[in-house]
Amino acid sequence: MGKRKFDNDQITGILKEHQAGVTVADVCHRYGISEPTFYRWQSLQFGNVGLHAKRLRALEEENQKLKKLLAESMLSAATLSEMLAKTSKGRN
């Protein structure tokens, strides 16, 4: 396999240049790439955005579950503390 001509940061910059309004043909000519290569990069870039969104959603769901578990354990601890305080007062 040959050496890559562009790294991921450069590819992102090229795609952003197109999003800024430069035509695909001009971008391809400027960087010496074919249009199919440009569109492949674009599909891979947008595919990664979807993967990041799914990962973010999964992390948010996990965060909510952990917050719920923490709240339940704090409530249990508070309840036990109150019960202990009541039983301690009754013995004095």
PDB file of C-alpha atoms in Angstrom:
ATOM      1  CA  MET A   1       0.000   0.000   0.000  1.00  0.00           C
ATOM      2  CA  GLY A   2       1.338   3.412  -0.949  1.00  0.00           C
ATOM      3  CA  LYS A   3       2.020   6.335   1.311  1.00  0.00           C
ATOM      4  CA  ARG A   4      -0.944   8.611   1.953  1.00  0.00           C
ATOM      5  CA  LYS A   5      -0.642  11.988   0.324  1.00  0.00           C
ATOM      6  CA  PHE A   6      -2.898  13.759   2.833  1.00  0.00           C
ATOM      7  CA  ASP A   7      -3.346  13.245   6.575  1.00  0.00           C
ATOM      8  CA  ASN A   8      -6.718  13.492   8.331  1.00  0.00           C
ATOM      9  CA  ASP A   9      -6.279  17.162   9.252  1.00  0.00           C
ATOM     10  CA  GLN A  10      -5.513  18.097   5.665  1.00  0.00           C
ATOM     11  CA  ILE A  11      -8.520  16.140   4.404  1.00  0.00           C
ATOM     12  CA  THR A  12     -10.739  17.933   6.907  1.00  0.00           C
ATOM     13  CA  GLY A  13      -9.343  21.271   5.724  1.00  0.00           C
ATOM     14  CA  ILE A  14     -10.037  20.393   2.086  1.00  0.00           C
ATOM     15  CA  LEU A  15     -13.616  19.403   2.905  1.00  0.00           C
ATOM     16  CA  LYS A  16     -14.140  22.618   4.906  1.00  0.00           C
ATOM     17  CA  GLU A  17     -12.837  24.623   1.968  1.00  0.00           C
ATOM     18  CA  HIS A  18     -15.568  23.094  -0.186  1.00  0.00           C
ATOM     19  CA  GLN A  19     -18.175  23.846   2.495  1.00  0.00           C
ATOM     20  CA  ALA A  20     -17.028  27.476   2.420  1.00  0.00           C
ATOM     21  CA  GLY A  21     -18.217  27.724  -1.165  1.00  0.00           C
ATOM     22  CA  VAL A  22     -15.387  26.533  -3.435  1.00  0.00           C
ATOM     23  CA  THR A  23     -16.579  24.129  -6.124  1.00  0.00           C
ATOM     24  CA  VAL A  24     -15.608  20.469  -6.030  1.00  0.00           C
ATOM     25  CA  ALA A  25     -13.805  20.782  -9.369  1.00  0.00           C
ATOM     26  CA  ASP A  26     -11.697  23.694  -8.116  1.00  0.00           C
ATOM     27  CA  VAL A  27     -10.799  21.945  -4.874  1.00  0.00           C
ATOM     28  CA  CYS A  28      -9.857  18.749  -6.718  1.00  0.00           C
ATOM     29  CA  HIS A  29      -7.736  20.655  -9.226  1.00  0.00           C
ATOM     30  CA  ARG A  30      -5.980  22.673  -6.523  1.00  0.00           C
ATOM     31  CA  TYR A  31      -4.969  19.610  -4.489  1.00  0.00           C
ATOM     32  CA  GLY A  32      -4.498  17.163  -7.352  1.00  0.00           C
ATOM     33  CA  ILE A  33      -7.175  14.691  -6.329  1.00  0.00           C
ATOM     34  CA  SER A  34      -9.963  13.092  -8.308  1.00  0.00           C
ATOM     35  CA  GLU A  35     -13.605  13.882  -7.709  1.00  0.00           C
ATOM     36  CA  PRO A  36     -14.370  10.296  -6.632  1.00  0.00           C
ATOM     37  CA  THR A  37     -11.623  10.626  -4.000  1.00  0.00           C
ATOM     38  CA  PHE A  38     -13.164  13.875  -2.769  1.00  0.00           C
ATOM     39  CA  TYR A  39     -16.627  12.332  -2.514  1.00  0.00           C
ATOM     40  CA  ARG A  40     -15.208   9.244  -0.760  1.00  0.00           C
ATOM     41  CA  TRP A  41     -13.531  11.502   1.817  1.00  0.00           C
ATOM     42  CA  GLN A  42     -16.768  13.411   2.219  1.00  0.00           C
ATOM     43  CA  SER A  43     -18.811  10.255   2.821  1.00  0.00           C
ATOM     44  CA  LEU A  44     -16.244   8.956   5.318  1.00  0.00           C
ATOM     45  CA  GLN A  45     -16.227  12.288   7.135  1.00  0.00           C
ATOM     46  CA  PHE A  46     -20.018  12.389   7.421  1.00  0.00           C
ATOM     47  CA  GLY A  47     -20.055   8.714   8.419  1.00  0.00           C
ATOM     48  CA  ASN A  48     -17.741   9.529  11.318  1.00  0.00           C
ATOM     49  CA  VAL A  49     -20.086  12.306  12.422  1.00  0.00           C
ATOM     50  CA  GLY A  50     -22.853   9.723  12.735  1.00  0.00           C
ATOM     51  CA  LEU A  51     -20.627   7.425  14.767  1.00  0.00           C
ATOM     52  CA  HIS A  52     -19.676  10.277  17.089  1.00  0.00           C
ATOM     53  CA  ALA A  53     -23.332  11.197  17.566  1.00  0.00           C
ATOM     54  CA  LYS A  54     -24.215   7.594  18.465  1.00  0.00           C
ATOM     55  CA  ARG A  55     -21.321   7.405  20.920  1.00  0.00           C
ATOM     56  CA  LEU A  56     -22.348  10.722  22.496  1.00  0.00           C
ATOM     57  CA  ARG A  57     -25.947   9.524  22.851  1.00  0.00           C
ATOM     58  CA  ALA A  58     -24.760   6.280  24.499  1.00  0.00           C
ATOM     59  CA  LEU A  59     -22.553   8.217  26.914  1.00  0.00           C
ATOM     60  CA  GLU A  60     -25.432  10.547  27.810  1.00  0.00           C
ATOM     61  CA  GLU A  61     -27.686   7.557  28.526  1.00  0.00           C
ATOM     62  CA  GLU A  62     -24.997   5.962  30.691  1.00  0.00           C
ATOM     63  CA  ASN A  63     -24.541   9.266  32.524  1.00  0.00           C
ATOM     64  CA  GLN A  64     -28.281   9.430  33.276  1.00  0.00           C
ATOM     65  CA  LYS A  65     -28.258   5.871  34.635  1.00  0.00           C
ATOM     66  CA  LEU A  66     -25.266   6.633  36.848  1.00  0.00           C
ATOM     67  CA  LYS A  67     -26.911   9.798  38.161  1.00  0.00           C
ATOM     68  CA  LYS A  68     -30.039   7.807  39.013  1.00  0.00           C
ATOM     69  CA  LEU A  69     -27.991   5.146  40.818  1.00  0.00           C
ATOM     70  CA  LEU A  70     -26.129   7.817  42.771  1.00  0.00           C
ATOM     71  CA  ALA A  71     -29.364   9.535  43.780  1.00  0.00           C
ATOM     72  CA  GLU A  72     -30.871   6.232  44.930  1.00  0.00           C
ATOM     73  CA  SER A  73     -27.800   5.336  46.983  1.00  0.00           C
ATOM     74  CA  MET A  74     -27.690   8.809  48.550  1.00  0.00           C
ATOM     75  CA  LEU A  75     -31.389   8.495  49.445  1.00  0.00           C
ATOM     76  CA  SER A  76     -30.763   5.092  51.023  1.00  0.00           C
ATOM     77  CA  ALA A  77     -27.835   6.456  53.013  1.00  0.00           C
ATOM     78  CA  ALA A  78     -29.904   9.419  54.222  1.00  0.00           C
ATOM     79  CA  THR A  79     -32.773   7.121  55.222  1.00  0.00           C
ATOM     80  CA  LEU A  80     -30.438   4.833  57.141  1.00  0.00           C
ATOM     81  CA  SER A  81     -28.850   7.815  58.907  1.00  0.00           C
ATOM     82  CA  GLU A  82     -32.275   9.066  59.988  1.00  0.00           C
ATOM     83  CA  MET A  83     -33.278   5.638  61.256  1.00  0.00           C
ATOM     84  CA  LEU A  84     -30.016   5.302  63.149  1.00  0.00           C
ATOM     85  CA  ALA A  85     -30.466   8.750  64.680  1.00  0.00           C
ATOM     86  CA  LYS A  86     -34.019   7.873  65.828  1.00  0.00           C
ATOM     87  CA  THR A  87     -32.955   4.584  67.379  1.00  0.00           C
ATOM     88  CA  SER A  88     -30.005   6.244  69.105  1.00  0.00           C
ATOM     89  CA  LYS A  89     -32.257   8.916  70.652  1.00  0.00           C
ATOM     90  CA  GLY A  90     -34.650   6.258  71.951  1.00  0.00           C
ATOM     91  CA  ARG A  91     -31.882   4.529  73.909  1.00  0.00           C
ATOM     92  CA  ASN A  92     -30.739   7.660  75.766  1.00  0.00           C
TER      93      ASN A  92
END
